Amino acid sequence: MGDLENAKVDEKLEEIVKKIEEDFWVPKELLKNLADDMELMMQNSLQIQDSTSIKMLVTYVDSLPSGHEEGCFYALDLGGTNLRAMQVKLQGDGTIDLKAESYKVPSKIKVGKLHELFDYIAEKVSHVFEIEDNSDYEILPGERRELGFTFSFPVHQTRINSGTLLNWTKDYDVQDSIGKDMVEELKKALKKRAINVNVTALLNDTVGTLAGGRFYDKNVVAAVILGTGMNAAYVEQSENIVKPYGLAPKSGQMVINTEWGNYDSSLLPLTDYDRALDNDSPNHHKQILEKMLSGRYLGEIVRRILQQLSEDAALFGDIIPPKLQQHYVLGTDIVSAMHGDKSTDLTVVDECLEKVLEITNISLDKKKLIAKICEIVATRGARLAAAATLALLKRLGRDTPREEETVVAIDGALFAKYEEFKLCLQKTLVEELLDEEVSKMVVLKQFKDASGIGAALVAASHSIYT
C-alpha cells in the first residue's frame, strides 16, 4: 500500500473514530434527564407491579446488621463470574473471622441443566464444611448450621428464604429454571450430599453488599454492583411501597433490589453497536443499560468497533484478523489494560493485541487510536453509571444538602480494577451532577467481598434460632 493510499486510510479512520466519539458522548443535561427518568420509574414500580423496566423487587430484608451479631454463619455467593463459599464467624464487636473459597464457574455449567448448576454449588460448599473448625461455636441439639445465599439474578420473593427465578442475566442461560424456587433447588442439592444446613436467607448481591457495607459503616444507605453485571439496592421506607407484597415490616423499612440494569428508555443514547450486541445476545431486549456499561459487555463493544474499523477503514491492513471476529474474545480486563497504558510506545496495547487477537506490527498511531476507542467506550459507561447513581440518590432524598454523610457501598471488579472507569464515574458525579455542598457529603466506598459477607450477616439478623 503506497503512501497516498495510507494517507487515505488514515483519514478515513480518523473520520469514523470522530463519528464514534460523537455518538458515544453523553452530555451533562442528558445524564440529568436519564437520572430523573430512572427515579420516576423507580417510584412507579413501587406503586404498580411490573409498571416499568426497573423492577424494584421487595427483598423481605427489613433489618440490616448492627455490628453486634454473634455466632458462626455460612454464605454462598453466586455471581456472574465466580462462586464463593464462606464461613463467617461474627465476634459480636463489629469484627469477623472469615474463611472463603472462590471458584470460577465453568461456562458449560452456566448454560447446562438446573440440577447441574446446583450440584456444582453443593459440591463447592461441602469443601467449606469439610475444613471448618467450629469448636468455639458449637451447634446445639436440634439446631443446624445457617446459610445466607447471595444469588445475583432477578428473583420474585414472597419471603426472606424463598425466591422464584424471573430471568437470567450476564452470560447465564440455565435450562428449565424460570419460575423455579432457587432456595428449594439449593436445598435438594445439599440434601443429596447430606449437608446439614438451613438456608435462612436468599438475597441479591447488591443486598449483600448493602448489608456488608452497613456492618462496617453506619452511614451506608445504598449499594451498587459494578462488575460482570450492574445493579443497586437501597433502604426504602415501607410506606412508599404501595404494590402488594405481604405484611408491612415492623421496622418501617424494606430493602429494595432495583434491578436497574434492565432500565430501558427512548432517552438512552443507543448506538448501532449496542443494538447489534443486544440482538446477538440470548437475553435480547433485556438488561439494556447493563449492556451499555457492565464488565460483561464493554470489551465486546470495543471489539465490534475495532471489527468495523478493520472492515471499513483497513485498521489492520488488507486482512481482517480472524480472532477479531469472535464474539466476546476481548474481555473488559484487556480493554482496561489498553486504556490505562501509560508507556510512550504503548507496549501494553502491543502485548494485548498480540496475546488476545494475534495482531502484530501495529504502528504507534494506530495503537493510540485503539486506546482511544477503549477510552470512548469506558467513558460513556462510567458517565451512565454516574447518572444511575444520581437516580439512586434522588430516590433516597440524598441529592440535597444534609449534615450526615451519605455512603454508597460499591463492589465489583469493574469499579475495583478499572481505575479510569472508577475515576470518570466519580468525577462525573461530583463535578457535573451534584451540587458542591451535596458532593462533599456523598462517598462512593468500595467494600471488598461485601456481597458474600452480607449474606451471612442477613442470615444472622434473620436467624430462626434468635
XYZ file of C-alpha atoms in Angstrom:
466
model
C 0.000 0.000 0.000
C 1.520 3.331 -1.093
C 1.902 6.500 0.948
C -1.106 8.133 -0.740
C -3.291 5.106 -0.038
C -2.039 5.016 3.568
C -2.937 8.659 3.976
C -6.443 7.997 2.637
C -6.890 5.058 5.016
C -5.706 7.116 7.985
C -8.031 9.947 7.008
C -10.981 7.574 6.808
C -10.053 6.036 10.171
C -9.949 9.441 11.815
C -13.296 10.357 10.267
C -15.012 7.190 11.563
C -13.452 7.496 15.035
C -14.591 11.103 15.283
C -18.146 9.992 14.462
C -17.915 7.189 17.066
C -16.722 9.679 19.691
C -19.701 11.923 18.942
C -22.160 9.008 19.089
C -20.801 7.744 22.423
C -20.623 11.086 24.210
C -23.383 11.609 26.798
C -23.707 15.319 27.717
C -24.443 16.505 31.239
C -28.047 17.522 30.530
C -28.876 14.099 29.109
C -27.316 12.431 32.167
C -29.563 14.510 34.414
C -32.616 13.688 32.296
C -31.749 9.985 32.481
C -31.447 10.213 36.280
C -34.856 11.913 36.532
C -36.403 9.278 34.254
C -34.900 6.410 36.237
C -36.067 7.844 39.557
C -39.600 8.273 38.184
C -39.580 4.647 37.021
C -38.428 3.562 40.490
C -41.292 5.456 42.083
C -43.843 3.995 39.648
C -42.570 0.447 40.186
C -43.032 0.804 43.942
C -46.698 1.554 43.270
C -47.604 -0.852 40.461
C -46.040 -4.279 39.849
C -44.065 -4.510 36.580
C -45.028 -0.986 35.530
C -41.546 -0.142 34.203
C -38.320 -1.802 33.083
C -36.877 -1.193 36.589
C -38.455 -3.981 38.667
C -37.905 -2.632 42.234
C -38.110 -6.068 43.845
C -39.100 -6.356 47.513
C -36.373 -8.394 49.242
C -38.031 -9.110 52.626
C -34.846 -7.894 54.278
C -36.297 -5.410 56.750
C -33.353 -5.064 59.105
C -29.669 -4.562 58.440
C -26.706 -5.570 60.632
C -25.953 -3.610 63.786
C -22.390 -4.861 64.180
C -23.278 -6.745 67.374
C -24.193 -10.031 65.643
C -22.505 -13.093 67.085
C -22.114 -16.695 66.011
C -20.909 -18.808 63.109
C -22.802 -18.478 59.834
C -22.252 -19.514 56.246
C -22.634 -17.831 52.893
C -22.803 -18.733 49.236
C -22.261 -16.006 46.678
C -23.098 -16.885 43.065
C -22.123 -14.026 40.769
C -21.673 -13.532 37.057
C -18.157 -14.987 37.062
C -17.399 -16.640 40.390
C -18.924 -18.777 43.124
C -17.707 -18.096 46.654
C -18.374 -20.292 49.682
C -17.674 -18.764 53.093
C -17.639 -19.424 56.795
C -18.160 -16.181 58.718
C -17.609 -16.050 62.465
C -19.209 -12.920 63.893
C -17.442 -11.837 67.064
C -20.163 -9.521 68.405
C -17.894 -6.483 68.380
C -18.059 -5.483 64.718
C -15.273 -7.841 63.660
C -15.354 -11.126 61.754
C -13.208 -14.181 61.171
C -13.579 -15.244 57.533
C -12.728 -18.433 55.675
C -13.553 -18.393 51.993
C -13.104 -20.482 48.872
C -13.574 -18.986 45.395
C -14.254 -20.825 42.139
C -14.682 -19.633 38.555
C -17.993 -21.082 37.328
C -17.369 -23.164 34.157
C -19.091 -21.894 31.014
C -20.861 -25.219 30.437
C -22.453 -25.012 33.900
C -23.877 -21.569 33.048
C -25.847 -22.942 30.096
C -26.444 -26.505 31.294
C -29.261 -28.036 33.298
C -30.578 -26.631 36.566
C -29.614 -29.644 38.683
C -26.056 -29.469 37.274
C -25.667 -25.877 38.444
C -26.876 -26.645 41.963
C -24.939 -29.921 42.186
C -21.836 -27.879 41.358
C -22.717 -25.328 44.058
C -23.362 -28.043 46.675
C -20.053 -29.727 45.878
C -18.146 -26.484 46.444
C -19.942 -25.555 49.665
C -19.160 -29.006 51.029
C -15.465 -28.057 50.954
C -16.075 -25.246 53.448
C -17.805 -27.605 55.856
C -15.002 -30.164 55.466
C -12.310 -27.686 56.564
C -14.326 -25.941 59.265
C -13.367 -25.829 62.919
C -16.438 -24.962 64.971
C -15.011 -25.589 68.424
C -15.895 -22.047 69.520
C -19.416 -22.154 68.078
C -20.977 -25.472 68.900
C -24.230 -26.442 67.196
C -26.773 -27.046 69.934
C -29.017 -30.144 69.840
C -31.869 -29.627 67.362
C -30.079 -26.785 65.612
C -28.485 -26.728 62.181
C -25.904 -24.522 60.566
C -27.440 -21.439 58.933
C -26.567 -20.146 55.493
C -27.308 -16.997 53.502
C -27.448 -17.417 49.725
C -26.418 -14.468 47.558
C -27.920 -15.100 44.129
C -27.064 -12.352 41.640
C -30.032 -12.773 39.314
C -33.607 -11.412 39.367
C -35.994 -13.423 41.559
C -39.522 -12.838 42.780
C -39.613 -13.228 46.559
C -42.571 -13.696 48.875
C -40.436 -14.258 51.980
C -36.817 -13.951 53.068
C -35.847 -17.569 52.310
C -37.679 -18.216 49.053
C -37.482 -16.793 45.540
C -38.504 -17.882 42.046
C -36.240 -17.037 39.118
C -37.561 -14.321 36.790
C -34.828 -14.427 34.159
C -31.116 -14.960 33.725
C -28.662 -12.121 33.108
C -24.944 -11.838 32.222
C -23.983 -14.969 30.245
C -26.155 -17.464 32.163
C -28.932 -19.332 30.386
C -29.590 -22.438 32.503
C -32.307 -24.681 31.091
C -35.720 -25.361 32.696
C -35.220 -22.861 35.510
C -37.566 -19.894 35.039
C -40.206 -19.872 37.783
C -38.310 -22.382 39.947
C -37.558 -21.622 43.608
C -33.789 -21.194 43.859
C -33.724 -21.993 47.595
C -35.594 -25.266 47.049
C -33.162 -26.210 44.277
C -30.221 -25.498 46.590
C -31.813 -27.499 49.412
C -32.267 -30.519 47.128
C -28.630 -30.402 46.058
C -27.398 -30.012 49.649
C -29.586 -32.913 50.793
C -28.082 -35.173 48.106
C -24.695 -34.558 49.709
C -26.081 -34.939 53.245
C -25.039 -31.364 54.099
C -26.929 -30.382 57.235
C -27.609 -26.662 56.814
C -30.642 -24.387 56.925
C -30.917 -21.814 54.113
C -32.098 -18.840 56.163
C -31.936 -16.052 53.593
C -31.918 -15.543 49.835
C -30.621 -12.220 48.647
C -29.217 -10.411 45.657
C -25.534 -9.431 45.585
C -26.468 -5.759 45.916
C -28.454 -6.561 49.081
C -25.463 -8.498 50.380
C -23.192 -5.558 49.645
C -25.628 -3.214 51.398
C -25.680 -5.458 54.483
C -21.910 -5.934 54.455
C -21.335 -2.212 53.973
C -23.721 -1.274 56.805
C -21.913 -3.707 59.135
C -18.722 -1.670 58.729
C -20.200 1.820 58.222
C -23.489 3.015 59.721
C -23.805 5.730 57.039
C -24.250 3.207 54.220
C -27.748 3.678 52.760
C -27.372 2.027 49.360
C -25.202 -0.407 47.453
C -24.132 -0.621 43.829
C -22.574 -3.546 41.989
C -20.338 -2.699 39.032
C -18.835 -5.944 37.830
C -19.821 -8.520 35.244
C -23.318 -7.055 35.630
C -24.655 -3.934 37.316
C -27.386 -3.373 39.882
C -28.300 -1.426 43.023
C -30.184 -1.861 46.295
C -31.189 0.647 48.945
C -33.285 1.101 52.086
C -36.837 2.291 51.294
C -39.494 3.488 53.720
C -42.142 0.750 53.684
C -44.980 3.297 53.498
C -43.764 4.168 49.980
C -44.260 0.588 48.758
C -47.838 0.611 47.514
C -47.800 -2.545 45.387
C -48.874 -5.712 47.255
C -46.082 -7.694 48.890
C -47.300 -9.075 52.231
C -47.198 -7.786 55.782
C -45.583 -4.396 56.311
C -42.328 -4.752 58.276
C -42.269 -3.679 61.917
C -39.073 -1.733 61.265
C -40.903 0.548 58.833
C -38.171 -0.085 56.279
C -37.545 -2.529 53.463
C -34.513 -3.165 51.309
C -35.381 -2.853 47.614
C -33.438 -4.602 44.864
C -33.847 -2.173 41.954
C -32.687 -4.431 39.075
C -31.841 -1.180 37.317
C -29.577 -2.961 34.809
C -32.821 -3.719 32.962
C -33.540 0.018 32.521
C -34.721 0.815 29.011
C -35.894 4.165 27.703
C -36.036 6.162 24.491
C -33.683 8.572 26.290
C -30.826 6.063 26.262
C -28.293 7.051 23.570
C -28.092 3.638 21.909
C -25.657 3.230 19.013
C -25.715 0.706 16.175
C -23.099 -1.273 18.135
C -25.417 -1.509 21.156
C -28.363 -2.620 19.025
C -26.303 -5.281 17.252
C -24.894 -6.579 20.558
C -28.391 -6.772 22.034
C -29.791 -8.590 19.007
C -26.991 -11.164 19.197
C -27.384 -11.813 22.934
C -29.502 -14.650 24.393
C -31.480 -12.179 26.542
C -32.178 -9.694 23.756
C -34.272 -6.623 24.547
C -33.437 -7.067 28.251
C -30.745 -5.559 30.543
C -30.228 -2.694 28.086
C -28.444 -0.331 30.488
C -26.285 -3.195 31.751
C -25.246 -3.963 28.176
C -24.015 -0.394 27.737
C -21.685 -0.281 30.725
C -21.027 -3.516 32.625
C -17.902 -5.650 32.610
C -19.543 -8.404 30.608
C -20.133 -6.094 27.640
C -17.596 -3.234 27.480
C -14.964 -5.420 25.836
C -17.470 -6.734 23.309
C -18.494 -3.189 22.323
C -14.823 -2.308 21.753
C -14.346 -5.478 19.702
C -17.297 -4.626 17.466
C -15.941 -1.132 16.860
C -12.457 -2.476 16.020
C -14.022 -5.003 13.649
C -15.892 -2.241 11.833
C -12.734 -0.130 11.608
C -10.945 -3.159 10.240
C -13.626 -3.787 7.611
C -14.351 -0.196 6.585
C -11.023 1.552 7.036
C -8.347 -1.195 6.975
C -7.304 -0.654 10.589
C -5.207 -3.825 10.483
C -4.362 -3.781 6.781
C -5.973 -5.753 3.982
C -6.832 -8.771 6.148
C -9.413 -8.756 8.928
C -7.830 -10.688 11.836
C -9.839 -13.932 12.382
C -9.726 -13.620 16.185
C -11.286 -10.164 15.971
C -14.423 -11.737 14.538
C -15.019 -13.937 17.607
C -17.738 -12.594 19.892
C -16.565 -11.753 23.445
C -12.941 -12.632 22.672
C -11.950 -9.201 24.005
C -12.525 -9.055 27.763
C -13.046 -5.824 29.661
C -9.851 -6.594 31.604
C -7.953 -6.257 28.315
C -9.758 -3.018 27.489
C -8.811 -1.699 30.933
C -5.161 -2.627 30.392
C -5.006 -0.917 26.969
C -6.897 2.156 28.219
C -4.520 2.500 31.155
C -1.308 2.066 29.141
C 0.947 4.980 30.126
C 4.074 3.849 28.241
C 5.372 6.134 25.489
C 5.295 3.392 22.855
C 2.110 1.719 24.205
C 3.780 -1.639 24.837
C 0.765 -2.881 26.843
C -1.517 -2.277 23.835
C 1.019 -4.188 21.717
C 1.064 -7.119 24.131
C -2.736 -7.263 24.431
C -3.275 -7.205 20.668
C -0.742 -9.967 20.142
C -1.909 -12.145 23.048
C -5.672 -11.885 22.518
C -6.163 -11.062 18.848
C -2.879 -12.397 17.389
C -2.227 -8.999 15.789
C 1.373 -7.745 15.428
C 3.344 -4.900 13.852
C 0.879 -2.095 14.560
C 2.014 1.499 14.162
C 2.076 3.806 17.179
C -0.670 5.987 15.683
C -2.981 3.001 15.297
C -2.202 1.825 18.818
C -3.152 5.281 20.066
C -6.391 5.021 18.119
C -7.202 1.630 19.692
C -6.523 3.009 23.183
C -8.772 5.945 22.275
C -11.634 3.562 21.385
C -11.253 1.904 24.794
C -11.438 5.331 26.435
C -14.531 6.371 24.448
C -16.483 3.232 25.368
C -15.439 3.243 29.034
C -16.156 6.954 29.425
C -19.711 6.522 28.193
C -20.201 3.575 30.555
C -18.840 5.468 33.559
C -20.983 8.533 32.837
C -24.119 6.379 32.543
C -23.195 4.707 35.847
C -22.925 8.183 37.398
C -26.411 9.075 36.114
C -27.815 5.862 37.611
C -26.130 6.672 40.938
C -27.715 10.134 40.860
C -31.126 8.497 40.340
C -30.494 6.394 43.449
C -29.538 9.460 45.490
C -32.693 11.233 44.273
C -34.820 8.263 45.335
C -33.249 8.447 48.797
C -33.640 12.233 49.021
C -29.858 12.481 49.318
C -29.359 14.811 46.334
C -29.838 17.893 48.517
C -27.574 19.290 51.261
C -27.657 17.483 54.618
C -25.412 17.195 57.644
C -24.792 13.464 57.747
C -22.620 11.600 55.262
C -24.265 9.527 52.510
C -22.222 6.406 51.817
C -22.904 4.224 48.789
C -21.223 0.833 49.163
C -19.740 -0.400 45.898
C -18.414 -3.795 44.940
C -17.492 -5.465 41.664
C -14.368 -5.811 39.528
C -15.297 -3.021 37.107
C -15.137 -0.445 39.907
C -12.330 -2.156 41.816
C -9.940 -2.899 38.945
C -10.722 -0.481 36.088
C -9.150 2.675 37.514
C -10.051 5.013 34.629
C -13.685 3.882 34.753
C -13.880 4.494 38.514
C -12.259 7.929 38.310
C -14.535 9.025 35.468
C -17.646 7.882 37.366
C -16.594 9.762 40.493
C -15.593 12.899 38.610
C -18.835 12.976 36.603
C -20.969 12.565 39.705
C -19.095 15.095 41.839
C -18.233 17.761 39.274
C -21.222 17.636 36.923
C -24.262 16.052 38.550
C -24.223 17.057 42.224
C -24.165 20.497 43.791
C -20.895 21.275 45.537
C -22.387 21.148 49.049
C -24.035 17.785 48.339
C -20.959 16.237 46.734
C -18.914 16.919 49.894
C -21.189 14.557 51.840
C -21.544 11.767 49.246
C -18.976 8.974 49.356
C -18.657 6.031 46.957
C -16.901 3.479 49.122
C -15.585 0.142 47.957
C -16.254 -2.871 50.187
C -14.422 -5.966 49.014
C -16.307 -9.290 49.392
C -19.235 -7.432 50.967
C -21.876 -9.326 48.984
C -20.837 -12.697 50.416
C -20.200 -11.497 53.950
C -23.537 -9.685 53.768
C -25.324 -12.966 53.074
C -24.001 -14.404 56.330
C -24.946 -11.195 58.144
C -28.514 -11.300 56.814
C -28.688 -14.972 57.809
C -27.602 -13.891 61.297
C -30.055 -10.999 61.603
C -32.907 -13.220 60.353
C -31.761 -16.337 62.201
C -34.519 -18.852 63.015
C -32.820 -19.509 66.352
C -32.896 -15.930 67.692
